Amino acid sequence: MSPNDPDFEALFHASPAPFLVLRPPRFTIIAVNDAYLRATMTDRDAILGRGLFEVFPDNPDDPAASGVRNLRASLERVVASRRPDQMAVQKYDIRRPASAGGGFEERWWTPLNTPVLAPDGTVASIIHWVEDVTELVRARADRSELDRLLMAERSALAEARNARADVEAANLAKSEFLTVMSHELRTPLNAIAGYTELMEMGLRGPLTEQQRDDLRRIRASQQHLLGLINQVLNYARLESGTVQYDITRVPLDDVVASAANLIAPQAGAKGLTLNVGRPARIAAHADADKVRQIMLNLLSNAVKYTSRGGHIGIASERRSDHVRVLVRDTGLGVPQGKLETIFEPFVQLNRALNRPGEGTGLGLAISRDLARWMGGDLTVESQEGVGSTFTLSLPPAA
């Protein structure tokens, strides 16, 4: 070989592509370059002269391993056809040396087996070239898993949207039903009130005192039932988002005094002490009518659930970022496990102690929704058998 001729052996060993030279029929390893040794974590002296499948067996921990079978079939096709054989991507795990922890490491390869023919046309050797595509396969697997997760997320979002649409449709149907029902019931109740008033005025003839007592009971029952229906109607309006708010500066002392005056006769009739704290001279950024409605609901509940001789107190105060009104009573109290439940629609504080038809269980639900729509909240602290404190918090007026 002249000095100008290329050193093919040096080129073979310096090639960055992993090469192995095999001699059939046993497929003995007769040459290996450095890139192949690095890729397979092997040593040249340890593999030269040995059979390929003795050096590189299947992973015994992988029952589905088919690397030996597929590679042998490719090599035998090369011997029979004397043509190159390009293999598809193969999983062929590599045995780690003891210094690297032993066992097998998952690997994926794209092999190409090329024959080297003898003068008589037979296959003298086979050049076995491989490319390690393990990272590419893993990246594709990760992408497939990512695609699967994205599809699952899209499916979940679609289901959630459909479920939300179903819930919204159900809520709308419920609100529409409640609205229609309330209006339909109010018409005959208003007629009852009108005819009762005509009879009390004596337009249908003179009445005895007993008849007047009966008419007063009829009117009281009509007003009570009309109040319940109005609560249902108010709740339906809240649910449908059709309630209008007139947000202004609301002096809380005035609203508290107005509500206390309205509830005082009921408290007095039950022998309850109603105490309004000293004027706090604070104002809320809210709707005056809605605040008054909340206060009447809270005070009505306090009267309803406080035993004769009990006490109801009202106090207003300013905090750093809000103003609040507290309604305290010495009533039945609420069990700890039901402190949130009582704000749910159609739940009464203690149904077992109510008379049938006493209420709808909507007062607190409506009150909290009103408070939150105005940027505030309605909360409760209570001890069963001792009493409760309901706190209405609202944004302060500027």
Coordinates of C-alpha atoms in Angstrom, one line a residue:
M1 CA 0.0 0.0 0.0
S2 CA 1.5 3.3 -1.1
P3 CA 1.6 6.3 1.3
N4 CA -1.1 8.0 -0.8
D5 CA -3.6 5.1 -0.4
P6 CA -6.3 5.6 2.2
D7 CA -6.0 3.7 5.4
F8 CA -9.4 1.9 5.3
E9 CA -8.9 0.3 8.7
A10 CA -8.2 3.6 10.4
L11 CA -11.2 5.1 8.6
F12 CA -13.3 2.1 9.7
H13 CA -12.4 2.6 13.4
A14 CA -12.7 6.4 13.2
S15 CA -16.2 6.4 11.6
P16 CA -18.8 8.0 13.8
A17 CA -21.3 5.4 12.6
P18 CA -21.4 2.1 14.5
F19 CA -20.1 -0.8 12.3
L20 CA -19.7 -4.5 13.0
V21 CA -18.3 -7.1 10.5
L22 CA -19.7 -10.6 10.7
R23 CA -18.7 -13.9 9.1
P24 CA -21.5 -16.3 8.3
P25 CA -22.9 -18.8 8.9
R26 CA -22.4 -18.4 12.7
F27 CA -22.2 -14.6 12.3
T28 CA -19.0 -14.4 14.1
I29 CA -17.7 -10.9 15.0
I30 CA -14.5 -10.4 13.1
A31 CA -14.2 -6.6 13.3
V32 CA -15.9 -3.8 15.3
N33 CA -15.3 0.0 15.3
D34 CA -15.0 2.3 18.2
A35 CA -18.5 3.9 17.7
Y36 CA -20.1 0.4 17.9
L37 CA -18.2 -0.4 21.1
R38 CA -19.4 2.9 22.7
A39 CA -23.0 2.4 21.5
T40 CA -23.2 -1.1 22.9
M41 CA -21.0 -0.6 26.0
T42 CA -18.7 -3.4 25.1
D43 CA -15.0 -4.1 24.8
R44 CA -13.3 -5.1 21.6
D45 CA -11.2 -7.9 23.1
A46 CA -14.3 -9.3 24.9
I47 CA -16.4 -9.7 21.7
L48 CA -14.0 -10.4 18.8
G49 CA -14.2 -14.0 17.7
R50 CA -17.6 -14.7 19.4
G51 CA -21.0 -15.2 17.9
L52 CA -23.1 -12.1 17.5
F53 CA -26.1 -13.6 19.4
E54 CA -23.8 -14.9 22.2
V55 CA -22.6 -11.4 22.8
F56 CA -25.9 -9.7 22.3
P57 CA -28.8 -12.0 23.6
D58 CA -32.4 -10.9 24.1
N59 CA -33.3 -9.2 27.3
P60 CA -34.5 -12.2 29.5
D61 CA -36.7 -9.8 31.5
D62 CA -38.7 -8.9 28.3
P63 CA -41.0 -11.7 27.3
A64 CA -41.8 -9.9 24.1
A65 CA -38.2 -9.4 23.1
S66 CA -37.7 -10.2 19.3
G67 CA -34.4 -8.6 18.6
V68 CA -32.4 -11.9 18.1
R69 CA -35.1 -13.4 15.9
N70 CA -35.5 -10.4 13.7
L71 CA -31.8 -9.7 13.2
R72 CA -31.0 -13.4 12.5
A73 CA -33.7 -13.4 9.9
S74 CA -32.3 -10.3 8.2
L75 CA -28.7 -11.7 8.2
E76 CA -29.9 -15.0 6.7
R77 CA -31.8 -13.0 4.0
V78 CA -28.5 -11.2 3.1
V79 CA -26.7 -14.6 2.8
A80 CA -29.5 -16.0 0.6
S81 CA -30.1 -13.0 -1.6
R82 CA -26.6 -11.5 -1.5
R83 CA -28.3 -8.1 -1.3
P84 CA -28.4 -5.5 1.5
D85 CA -31.3 -5.8 3.9
Q86 CA -32.6 -2.6 5.6
M87 CA -34.5 -3.5 8.8
A88 CA -37.3 -1.5 10.3
V89 CA -36.8 0.1 13.7
Q90 CA -36.0 -2.6 16.2
K91 CA -36.1 -2.9 20.0
Y92 CA -32.9 -4.6 21.0
D93 CA -31.9 -4.1 24.6
I94 CA -28.2 -3.9 25.4
R95 CA -26.6 -5.6 28.4
R96 CA -24.9 -3.1 30.7
P97 CA -21.5 -4.1 32.1
A98 CA -21.2 -4.9 35.8
S99 CA -19.4 -1.6 36.3
A100 CA -22.5 0.2 35.1
G101 CA -24.9 -1.7 37.3
G102 CA -25.5 -4.8 35.1
G103 CA -28.9 -5.7 33.7
F104 CA -30.2 -4.6 30.4
E105 CA -30.8 -1.1 29.0
E106 CA -33.7 -0.4 26.6
R107 CA -32.5 0.5 23.1
W108 CA -34.0 1.1 19.7
W109 CA -32.1 0.7 16.5
T110 CA -32.4 1.0 12.7
P111 CA -30.0 -1.7 11.3
L112 CA -28.6 -2.1 7.8
N113 CA -26.9 -5.4 6.8
T114 CA -24.8 -5.2 3.7
P115 CA -23.0 -8.3 2.1
V116 CA -19.3 -8.4 1.2
L117 CA -19.0 -11.0 -1.7
A118 CA -16.1 -13.4 -2.2
P119 CA -14.6 -13.9 -5.7
D120 CA -16.9 -16.9 -6.2
G121 CA -20.0 -14.7 -5.5
T122 CA -20.7 -16.1 -2.1
V123 CA -21.1 -13.9 1.0
A124 CA -17.8 -13.7 2.7
S125 CA -18.8 -11.3 5.4
I126 CA -21.6 -8.9 6.3
I127 CA -21.2 -5.3 7.4
H128 CA -23.7 -4.6 10.1
W129 CA -24.5 -0.9 10.5
V130 CA -26.8 0.5 13.2
E131 CA -28.2 3.8 14.2
D132 CA -29.3 4.3 17.8
V133 CA -32.8 5.9 17.6
T134 CA -33.7 5.3 21.2
E135 CA -34.2 9.0 22.0
L136 CA -36.3 9.6 18.9
V137 CA -38.5 6.6 19.7
R138 CA -38.9 7.9 23.3
A139 CA -39.7 11.4 22.0
R140 CA -42.3 10.0 19.7
A141 CA -43.8 8.0 22.6
D142 CA -43.8 11.1 24.8
R143 CA -45.5 13.0 21.9
S144 CA -48.1 10.2 21.5
E145 CA -48.7 10.3 25.3
L146 CA -49.0 14.1 25.1
D147 CA -51.4 13.8 22.2
R148 CA -53.4 11.3 24.1
L149 CA -53.5 13.5 27.2
L150 CA -54.5 16.5 25.1
M151 CA -57.3 14.6 23.5
A152 CA -58.4 13.4 26.9
E153 CA -58.4 17.0 28.1
R154 CA -60.3 18.2 25.1
S155 CA -62.9 15.5 25.7
A156 CA -63.1 16.3 29.4
L157 CA -63.6 20.0 28.6
A158 CA -66.3 19.2 26.0
E159 CA -68.1 17.0 28.6
A160 CA -67.8 19.8 31.2
R161 CA -69.2 22.3 28.7
N162 CA -72.1 20.0 27.9
A163 CA -72.7 19.3 31.6
R164 CA -72.6 23.0 32.3
A165 CA -75.0 23.7 29.5
D166 CA -77.4 21.0 30.8
V167 CA -77.2 22.5 34.3
E168 CA -77.8 26.0 33.0
A169 CA -80.7 24.8 31.0
A170 CA -82.2 23.0 34.0
N171 CA -81.7 26.1 36.2
L172 CA -83.3 28.2 33.5
A173 CA -86.3 25.8 33.3
K174 CA -86.5 25.8 37.1
S175 CA -86.4 29.6 37.3
E176 CA -89.0 30.0 34.6
F177 CA -91.3 27.4 36.3
L178 CA -90.9 29.2 39.7
T179 CA -91.6 32.6 38.1
V180 CA -94.8 31.4 36.3
M181 CA -96.0 29.5 39.3
S182 CA -95.5 32.5 41.6
H183 CA -97.3 34.8 39.2
E184 CA -100.2 32.3 38.8
L185 CA -100.6 31.9 42.6
R186 CA -100.4 35.6 43.3
T187 CA -103.5 36.3 41.1
P188 CA -106.0 34.4 43.2
L189 CA -104.3 35.5 46.4
N190 CA -104.8 39.1 45.5
A191 CA -108.4 38.4 44.6
I192 CA -108.8 36.9 48.1
A193 CA -107.4 40.0 49.6
G194 CA -109.7 42.2 47.6
Y195 CA -112.9 40.3 48.5
T196 CA -111.8 40.2 52.1
E197 CA -111.4 43.9 52.2
L198 CA -114.8 44.4 50.6
M199 CA -116.4 42.2 53.2
E200 CA -114.6 44.1 56.1
M201 CA -115.9 47.4 54.7
G202 CA -119.4 46.0 55.0
L203 CA -120.2 46.3 51.3
R204 CA -121.7 42.7 51.4
G205 CA -123.8 43.5 54.5
P206 CA -123.1 43.9 58.2
L207 CA -120.7 41.4 59.9
T208 CA -120.7 40.0 63.4
E209 CA -117.5 40.2 65.5
Q210 CA -116.9 36.5 65.0
Q211 CA -117.1 37.0 61.2
R212 CA -114.6 39.9 61.5
D213 CA -112.2 37.6 63.4
D214 CA -112.5 35.0 60.7
L215 CA -111.8 37.6 58.0
R216 CA -108.7 38.8 60.0
R217 CA -107.5 35.2 60.0
I218 CA -108.1 34.9 56.3
R219 CA -106.2 38.1 55.6
A220 CA -103.3 37.0 57.8
S221 CA -103.1 33.6 56.1
Q222 CA -103.4 35.3 52.7
Q223 CA -100.5 37.7 53.5
H224 CA -98.4 34.9 54.9
L225 CA -98.9 32.8 51.8
L226 CA -98.3 35.9 49.6
G227 CA -95.0 36.5 51.5
L228 CA -93.9 32.9 50.8
I229 CA -94.7 33.2 47.1
N230 CA -92.8 36.5 46.9
Q231 CA -89.8 34.8 48.4
V232 CA -89.9 32.1 45.7
L233 CA -90.4 34.8 43.0
N234 CA -87.4 36.8 44.4
Y235 CA -85.3 33.6 44.4
A236 CA -86.2 32.9 40.8
R237 CA -85.2 36.4 39.8
L238 CA -81.9 36.0 41.5
E239 CA -81.3 32.7 39.8
S240 CA -82.1 34.2 36.4
G241 CA -79.9 37.3 37.0
T242 CA -82.8 39.7 36.4
V243 CA -82.6 41.5 39.8
Q244 CA -81.7 45.2 39.4
Y245 CA -79.4 46.9 41.9
D246 CA -79.3 50.6 42.7
I247 CA -75.9 51.0 44.3
T248 CA -75.5 54.2 46.3
R249 CA -74.2 55.4 49.6
V250 CA -76.3 53.7 52.3
P251 CA -76.2 54.9 55.9
L252 CA -76.4 51.7 57.9
D253 CA -77.8 53.3 61.0
D254 CA -80.9 54.3 59.1
V255 CA -81.4 50.9 57.5
V256 CA -80.9 49.1 60.8
A257 CA -83.3 51.4 62.6
S258 CA -85.9 50.9 59.9
A259 CA -85.7 47.1 60.0
A260 CA -85.7 47.1 63.8
N261 CA -88.9 49.2 63.9
L262 CA -90.6 46.8 61.5
I263 CA -89.7 43.7 63.5
A264 CA -90.2 45.2 67.0
P265 CA -93.9 44.3 67.2
Q266 CA -93.2 40.6 66.4
A267 CA -90.3 40.6 69.0
G268 CA -92.5 42.2 71.6
A269 CA -95.4 39.8 71.0
K270 CA -93.0 37.0 71.8
G271 CA -91.5 38.6 74.9
L272 CA -88.1 39.1 73.3
T273 CA -85.7 41.9 74.1
L274 CA -84.6 43.8 70.9
N275 CA -81.5 45.9 71.4
V276 CA -80.0 48.2 68.7
G277 CA -76.4 49.2 69.5
R278 CA -75.2 52.8 69.5
P279 CA -75.1 54.5 66.1
A280 CA -71.9 53.7 64.3
R281 CA -72.3 56.5 61.7
I282 CA -71.0 54.3 58.9
A283 CA -72.2 53.9 55.3
A284 CA -72.0 51.1 52.8
H285 CA -71.7 51.1 49.0
A286 CA -74.8 49.1 48.4
D287 CA -78.5 49.0 47.5
A288 CA -80.6 50.3 50.4
D289 CA -83.7 48.2 49.6
K290 CA -81.6 45.0 49.3
V291 CA -79.8 45.7 52.6
R292 CA -83.1 46.3 54.3
Q293 CA -84.4 43.1 52.9
I294 CA -81.4 41.2 54.2
M295 CA -81.8 42.8 57.7
L296 CA -85.5 41.9 57.8
N297 CA -84.7 38.3 56.9
L298 CA -82.1 38.0 59.6
L299 CA -84.3 39.6 62.2
S300 CA -87.3 37.5 61.3
N301 CA -85.2 34.4 61.7
A302 CA -83.9 35.6 65.0
V303 CA -87.5 36.2 66.3
K304 CA -88.6 32.8 64.9
Y305 CA -85.8 30.7 66.5
T306 CA -85.4 32.5 69.8
S307 CA -87.5 31.3 72.7
R308 CA -89.7 33.6 74.7
G309 CA -87.7 35.8 77.0
G310 CA -84.7 35.7 74.8
H311 CA -82.5 38.5 73.5
I312 CA -81.8 39.9 70.0
G313 CA -79.0 42.4 69.5
I314 CA -78.0 44.5 66.4
A315 CA -74.6 46.2 66.1
S316 CA -72.8 48.0 63.2
E317 CA -69.0 48.5 62.9
R318 CA -66.3 49.4 60.5
R319 CA -63.4 47.2 59.6
S320 CA -60.3 48.0 57.6
D321 CA -61.8 47.0 54.2
H322 CA -65.5 46.7 54.9
V323 CA -68.4 47.6 57.1
R324 CA -70.6 45.1 58.7
V325 CA -73.8 44.6 60.6
L326 CA -74.1 41.8 63.2
V327 CA -77.4 40.3 64.3
R328 CA -77.0 38.2 67.5
D329 CA -79.6 36.1 69.2
T330 CA -79.9 33.7 72.1
G331 CA -81.9 31.2 70.1
L332 CA -81.6 27.6 69.2
G333 CA -78.3 27.9 67.5
V334 CA -77.0 25.9 64.5
P335 CA -75.1 22.6 64.6
Q336 CA -71.5 23.0 63.4
G337 CA -72.1 20.6 60.5
K338 CA -74.9 22.7 59.1
L339 CA -73.4 26.2 59.2
E340 CA -73.1 26.2 55.4
T341 CA -76.1 24.1 54.7
I342 CA -78.5 26.7 56.0
F343 CA -77.5 29.0 53.2
E344 CA -78.7 26.5 50.6
P345 CA -82.1 27.1 48.9
F346 CA -85.1 25.5 50.6
V347 CA -83.2 24.6 53.8
Q348 CA -84.7 25.7 57.1
L349 CA -82.7 26.2 60.3
N350 CA -84.5 23.6 62.2
R351 CA -87.4 22.1 60.2
A352 CA -88.4 19.7 63.0
L353 CA -89.3 22.7 65.2
N354 CA -91.2 24.6 62.5
R355 CA -94.9 24.4 61.9
P356 CA -95.9 23.1 58.5
G357 CA -95.9 26.1 56.1
E358 CA -93.8 28.2 58.4
G359 CA -91.4 29.2 55.7
T360 CA -89.8 28.3 52.3
G361 CA -86.2 28.0 53.5
L362 CA -85.2 30.7 51.0
G363 CA -84.6 33.7 53.3
L364 CA -80.9 33.0 54.0
A365 CA -80.2 31.8 50.5
I366 CA -81.6 35.0 49.0
S367 CA -79.9 37.2 51.6
R368 CA -76.4 35.7 51.0
D369 CA -76.9 36.0 47.2
L370 CA -78.0 39.6 47.5
A371 CA -75.0 40.4 49.8
R372 CA -72.5 38.8 47.3
W373 CA -74.1 40.5 44.3
M374 CA -73.3 43.8 46.2
G375 CA -69.7 42.8 46.7
G376 CA -70.2 41.6 50.3
D377 CA -71.0 38.4 52.1
L378 CA -73.2 36.9 54.8
T379 CA -71.7 34.5 57.3
V380 CA -72.7 32.9 60.6
E381 CA -71.1 31.8 63.8
S382 CA -73.2 29.7 66.1
Q383 CA -73.3 27.3 69.1
E384 CA -76.2 24.9 69.3
G385 CA -78.4 25.7 72.3
V386 CA -76.6 29.1 72.9
G387 CA -77.4 31.3 69.9
S388 CA -76.1 32.6 66.6
T389 CA -74.4 35.6 65.2
F390 CA -75.1 36.5 61.5
T391 CA -72.7 39.0 60.0
L392 CA -73.5 41.0 56.9
S393 CA -70.4 42.5 55.4
L394 CA -70.5 45.2 52.7
P395 CA -68.1 47.4 50.8
P396 CA -67.6 50.8 52.6
A397 CA -68.9 53.9 51.0
A398 CA -66.3 56.4 49.8

